[in-house]
Coordinates of C-alpha atoms in Angstrom, one line a residue:
X27 CA -3.2 -45.4 7.1
X28 CA -1.2 -42.9 5.1
X29 CA -2.2 -44.6 1.8
X30 CA -5.9 -44.6 2.9
X31 CA -5.7 -40.9 3.6
X32 CA -4.2 -40.3 0.1
X33 CA -7.2 -41.8 -1.7
X34 CA -9.5 -38.8 -1.0
X35 CA -7.2 -36.2 -2.7
X36 CA -6.6 -38.7 -5.5
X37 CA -10.3 -38.8 -6.0
X38 CA -10.3 -35.0 -6.3
X39 CA -7.5 -35.1 -8.9
X40 CA -9.6 -37.6 -11.0
X41 CA -12.6 -35.2 -10.8
X42 CA -10.5 -32.2 -11.9
X43 CA -9.0 -34.2 -14.8
X44 CA -12.2 -35.7 -16.1
X45 CA -15.3 -33.7 -15.2
X46 CA -14.6 -30.6 -17.3
X47 CA -13.3 -32.7 -20.3
X48 CA -16.5 -34.7 -20.3
X49 CA -18.7 -31.7 -20.1
X50 CA -16.8 -30.1 -23.0
X51 CA -17.3 -33.3 -24.9
X52 CA -21.1 -33.1 -24.3
X53 CA -21.1 -29.6 -25.9
X54 CA -20.9 -27.3 -22.9
X55 CA -18.9 -24.1 -23.1
X56 CA -15.6 -23.7 -21.2
X57 CA -17.2 -21.2 -18.8
X58 CA -20.2 -23.4 -18.1
X59 CA -18.2 -26.5 -17.6
X60 CA -15.8 -24.7 -15.3
X61 CA -18.7 -23.2 -13.3
X62 CA -20.4 -26.6 -12.9
X63 CA -17.1 -28.2 -11.7
X64 CA -16.5 -25.3 -9.3
X65 CA -20.0 -25.6 -7.8
X66 CA -19.5 -29.3 -7.2
X67 CA -15.9 -29.2 -5.8
X68 CA -15.8 -25.9 -4.1
X69 CA -19.4 -25.2 -2.8
X70 CA -21.0 -28.6 -2.4
X71 CA -18.1 -30.9 -1.5
X72 CA -16.8 -28.5 1.1
X73 CA -20.2 -28.6 2.9
X74 CA -20.8 -32.4 2.7
X75 CA -17.3 -33.1 4.1
X76 CA -17.8 -31.0 7.2
X77 CA -19.6 -33.6 9.3
X78 CA -16.7 -36.0 8.7
X79 CA -14.5 -33.9 10.9
X80 CA -16.5 -34.8 13.9
X81 CA -17.0 -38.4 12.9
X82 CA -13.2 -38.9 12.4
X83 CA -12.4 -37.3 15.8
X84 CA -14.8 -39.6 17.6
X85 CA -13.7 -42.7 15.6
X86 CA -10.1 -42.1 16.4
X87 CA -10.9 -42.0 20.1
X88 CA -12.1 -45.6 19.8
X89 CA -8.9 -47.0 18.3
X90 CA -6.9 -47.2 21.6
X91 CA -10.0 -48.4 23.5
X92 CA -10.4 -51.3 21.0
X93 CA -6.7 -52.1 20.9
X94 CA -6.6 -52.2 24.7
X95 CA -9.6 -54.5 24.9
X96 CA -7.9 -56.9 22.4
X97 CA -4.7 -56.9 24.4
X98 CA -6.8 -57.8 27.5
X99 CA -8.6 -60.4 25.4
X100 CA -11.8 -58.8 26.5
X101 CA -14.1 -59.9 23.7
X102 CA -17.2 -58.3 25.2
X103 CA -15.5 -54.9 25.3
X104 CA -14.3 -55.3 21.8
X105 CA -17.8 -56.0 20.6
X106 CA -19.4 -53.1 22.5
X107 CA -16.8 -50.5 21.4
X108 CA -17.0 -51.6 17.8
X109 CA -20.8 -51.4 17.9
X110 CA -20.4 -47.9 19.4
X111 CA -18.3 -46.9 16.4
X112 CA -21.1 -47.9 14.0
X113 CA -23.7 -46.2 16.2
X114 CA -21.7 -42.9 16.2
X115 CA -21.4 -43.0 12.4
X116 CA -25.2 -43.1 12.1
X117 CA -26.0 -40.8 15.0
X118 CA -23.8 -38.1 13.4
X119 CA -24.2 -38.9 9.7
X120 CA -27.9 -39.4 9.4
X121 CA -29.0 -36.0 10.9
X122 CA -26.3 -34.2 9.0
X123 CA -27.4 -35.8 5.7
X124 CA -31.0 -35.0 6.3
X125 CA -30.2 -31.4 7.3
X126 CA -28.1 -30.8 4.2
X127 CA -30.8 -32.3 2.0
X128 CA -33.6 -30.3 3.4
X129 CA -31.8 -27.0 3.6
X130 CA -29.6 -27.5 0.5
X131 CA -30.6 -24.4 -1.4
X132 CA -31.1 -22.0 1.6
X133 CA -27.7 -22.9 3.0
X134 CA -25.9 -22.4 -0.3
X135 CA -27.7 -19.1 -0.9
X136 CA -26.7 -17.9 2.6
X137 CA -23.0 -18.9 2.3
X138 CA -22.5 -18.0 -1.3
X139 CA -24.6 -14.9 -2.1
X140 CA -22.8 -14.3 -5.3
X141 CA -24.3 -17.3 -7.0
X142 CA -27.1 -16.7 -9.6
X143 CA -30.5 -18.5 -9.4
X144 CA -29.4 -21.0 -12.1
X145 CA -26.1 -21.7 -10.2
X146 CA -28.0 -22.1 -6.9
X147 CA -30.5 -24.5 -8.5
X148 CA -27.6 -26.7 -9.9
X149 CA -25.7 -26.6 -6.7
X150 CA -28.8 -27.5 -4.7
X151 CA -29.5 -30.5 -7.0
X152 CA -25.9 -31.6 -6.5
X153 CA -26.2 -31.2 -2.8
X154 CA -29.3 -33.3 -2.7
X155 CA -27.3 -36.2 -4.2
X156 CA -24.1 -35.6 -2.3
X157 CA -25.9 -35.4 1.1
X158 CA -26.7 -39.1 0.8
X159 CA -23.0 -39.7 0.7
X160 CA -22.6 -38.1 4.1
X161 CA -24.0 -41.2 5.8
X162 CA -21.6 -43.5 4.0
X163 CA -18.6 -41.2 4.5
X164 CA -19.4 -41.3 8.2
X165 CA -19.5 -45.1 8.1
X166 CA -16.1 -45.2 6.2
X167 CA -14.4 -43.0 8.8
X168 CA -15.9 -44.6 11.9
X169 CA -15.5 -48.2 10.7
X170 CA -11.9 -47.4 9.6
X171 CA -11.1 -46.4 13.1
X172 CA -12.7 -49.6 14.4
X173 CA -10.9 -51.9 12.0
X174 CA -7.6 -50.2 12.6
X175 CA -8.2 -50.8 16.3
X176 CA -8.8 -54.5 15.5
X177 CA -5.4 -54.6 14.0
X178 CA -6.4 -54.8 10.3
X179 CA -5.5 -51.4 8.7
X180 CA -5.2 -52.8 5.2
X181 CA -8.9 -53.8 5.0
X182 CA -10.4 -50.3 4.9
X183 CA -7.6 -49.3 2.5
X184 CA -8.6 -52.1 0.1
X185 CA -12.3 -51.3 0.4
X186 CA -11.8 -47.6 -0.2
X187 CA -9.5 -48.4 -3.2
X188 CA -12.2 -50.6 -4.7
X189 CA -14.7 -47.8 -4.1
X190 CA -12.4 -45.4 -5.8
X191 CA -12.3 -47.7 -8.9
X192 CA -16.1 -47.9 -8.9
X193 CA -16.2 -44.1 -8.7
X194 CA -14.0 -43.7 -11.8
X195 CA -16.0 -46.3 -13.8
X196 CA -19.4 -44.9 -12.7
X197 CA -18.3 -41.3 -13.4
X198 CA -17.3 -42.2 -16.9
X199 CA -20.5 -44.0 -17.6
X200 CA -23.0 -41.6 -16.0
X201 CA -21.4 -38.3 -17.0
X202 CA -21.4 -39.3 -20.7
X203 CA -25.2 -39.6 -20.5
X204 CA -26.3 -36.0 -21.5
X205 CA -29.4 -36.0 -19.3
X206 CA -27.2 -36.8 -16.2
X207 CA -24.0 -34.8 -17.0
X208 CA -22.5 -33.2 -13.9
X209 CA -24.8 -35.2 -11.6
X210 CA -22.9 -38.3 -12.6
X211 CA -19.9 -37.0 -10.7
X212 CA -21.9 -36.5 -7.5
X213 CA -23.5 -39.9 -7.9
X214 CA -20.1 -41.6 -8.5
X215 CA -18.8 -40.2 -5.2
X216 CA -21.8 -41.6 -3.3
X217 CA -21.2 -45.0 -4.9
X218 CA -17.5 -44.9 -3.8
X219 CA -18.3 -44.2 -0.2
X220 CA -21.4 -46.5 -0.2
X221 CA -19.3 -49.5 -1.2
X222 CA -16.4 -48.7 1.2
X223 CA -18.7 -47.9 4.1
X224 CA -20.9 -51.0 3.7
X225 CA -17.9 -53.2 3.1
X226 CA -16.1 -51.9 6.2
X227 CA -19.3 -52.3 8.3
X228 CA -19.8 -55.9 7.2
X229 CA -16.2 -56.7 7.9
X230 CA -16.3 -55.1 11.4
X231 CA -19.5 -56.8 12.3
X232 CA -18.0 -60.2 11.4
X233 CA -14.6 -59.5 12.9
X234 CA -15.8 -58.1 16.2
X235 CA -18.8 -60.6 16.3
X236 CA -21.2 -57.7 16.8
X237 CA -24.8 -58.7 17.5
X238 CA -26.5 -55.8 15.8
X239 CA -29.6 -54.4 17.4
X240 CA -31.4 -52.6 14.5
X241 CA -33.7 -50.6 16.8
X242 CA -30.9 -49.3 19.0
X243 CA -28.2 -48.7 16.3
X244 CA -30.2 -47.9 13.1
X245 CA -33.8 -47.0 13.8
X246 CA -33.4 -44.6 16.7
X247 CA -31.1 -42.2 14.8
X248 CA -33.1 -42.7 11.6
X249 CA -36.5 -41.9 13.1
X250 CA -35.0 -39.0 15.0
X251 CA -33.3 -37.6 11.9
X252 CA -36.5 -37.7 9.9
X253 CA -38.5 -36.0 12.7
X254 CA -35.8 -33.4 12.9
X255 CA -35.9 -32.9 9.1
X256 CA -39.6 -32.4 9.1
X257 CA -39.4 -29.8 11.9
X258 CA -36.5 -28.0 10.1
X259 CA -38.4 -27.9 6.8
X260 CA -41.5 -26.4 8.4
X261 CA -39.6 -23.9 10.5
X262 CA -37.6 -22.6 7.5
X263 CA -40.7 -22.4 5.3
X264 CA -42.6 -20.5 7.9
X265 CA -39.9 -17.9 8.7
X266 CA -38.7 -17.6 5.1
X267 CA -42.3 -16.5 4.1
X268 CA -41.8 -13.5 6.3
X269 CA -38.9 -12.4 4.3
X270 CA -36.1 -13.3 6.7
X271 CA -34.1 -15.9 4.8
X272 CA -30.9 -15.8 6.8
X273 CA -32.8 -15.9 10.1
X274 CA -34.9 -18.8 8.7
X275 CA -31.7 -20.8 7.9
X276 CA -30.0 -20.1 11.2
X277 CA -33.2 -20.6 13.2
X278 CA -34.1 -23.8 11.5
X279 CA -30.6 -25.3 12.0
X280 CA -30.7 -24.3 15.7
X281 CA -34.2 -25.9 16.1
X282 CA -33.0 -29.0 14.3
X283 CA -30.1 -29.4 16.7
X284 CA -32.4 -29.0 19.7
X285 CA -35.0 -31.4 18.4
X286 CA -32.4 -34.1 17.7
X287 CA -30.7 -33.6 21.0
X288 CA -34.0 -33.9 22.9
X289 CA -34.9 -37.1 20.9
X290 CA -31.4 -38.5 21.6
X291 CA -31.9 -38.1 25.3
X292 CA -35.5 -39.3 25.2
X293 CA -34.7 -42.4 23.2
X294 CA -31.5 -43.0 25.2
X295 CA -29.4 -43.5 22.1
X296 CA -26.3 -44.3 24.2
X297 CA -26.0 -46.8 27.0
X298 CA -24.1 -45.9 30.2
X299 CA -21.2 -48.1 29.1
X300 CA -21.0 -46.5 25.7
X301 CA -20.9 -43.0 27.2
X302 CA -17.7 -43.9 29.1
X303 CA -15.8 -44.2 25.8
X304 CA -17.0 -40.9 24.4
X305 CA -15.2 -37.6 25.2
X306 CA -17.5 -35.7 27.6
X307 CA -19.6 -38.8 28.1
X308 CA -19.7 -38.4 31.9
X309 CA -21.7 -35.2 31.5
X310 CA -24.0 -36.8 29.0
X311 CA -24.5 -39.8 31.4
X312 CA -25.8 -37.4 34.1
X313 CA -28.1 -35.7 31.6
X314 CA -29.6 -38.9 30.2
X315 CA -29.6 -41.2 33.2
X316 CA -29.4 -38.7 36.1
X317 CA -27.4 -39.9 39.1
X318 CA -28.6 -43.5 38.9

C-alpha cells in the first residue's frame, strides 16, 4: 500500500525532471518552458486530482466490508460490494470529468485571475486532456480499495507501476513531437491511469466474479453526466453573456450538481443494499426509495 502511494509523487518527480528539458530541447525559452510546466503541475493537476479525494474516502470504506464478507465466505456480498466500488468510481468520476472539461477555461480564469489569455488557453487545452484522466484515476482508487479488500494489495501496485512505465515512455515520445509538446505530458498521465484503472477493473471483475450490468453501472452515470454537462454549458454561456463570469461559473456548477443529483435519484443509481455500505446511505435510502 505504501509503495503504491509512492508512485504518484514519483510521477511528479519524472515530470519535473523531463518536461522542462524536453521543451528547452524543442527550442522554447526557459521562461516559456517553466510557465508551461507550472500551468500543468500547479494549475491543472491540482484541479483534476480533487475528485480523487472523495473517491478514495468512499473506496476505503469498502475495504473492511469486503474483507468481512470474505471471512464469512459470503460470495454474494463480496460480489455486490466489489460492484459497488466500480459503480462509485463512475458515479463520481464521470460527472467530475465532464464538468472539468466543459468549464475548463472559466474555472481556471476564476481561480487564477493572474493568468494571461495565452496562459489560460494553454491551461484550458491541458485541462481538456487531463479531465479524461479523472475517470481512470477514480477507477484506480476505487478498484485499489476493492482489490486490497480481496486480499491482493500487490496487484494494484503492479498495475500502477506498469502504467507509470507507460507514462514515461509515452511522455518521451509525444513531447518530442513539436506539434504536441506539453500536451504530451498530459496525455501520458491519462495513459498511465487508463492502463492501471482498466487493468484493476478487469482483475476485480474476475476475482470477485462480478456480473456486470452495463445499464446500471456504466450507462446510468454516463447519460446523467452528459445531460448535466449540456445543462452546465448552456447555463454558463447564458449567464456569461450578461457579463457576470464568476456568477456564471458558480451558478452553472451548482446547477450541474442539482441536475446530476436529481437524475441519480430518478434513475435509482444505487440499490437499497448498496446504500447500506455507503456513509450516510440510510438518509439517501429514504430519499430514493421512501419508507418502503
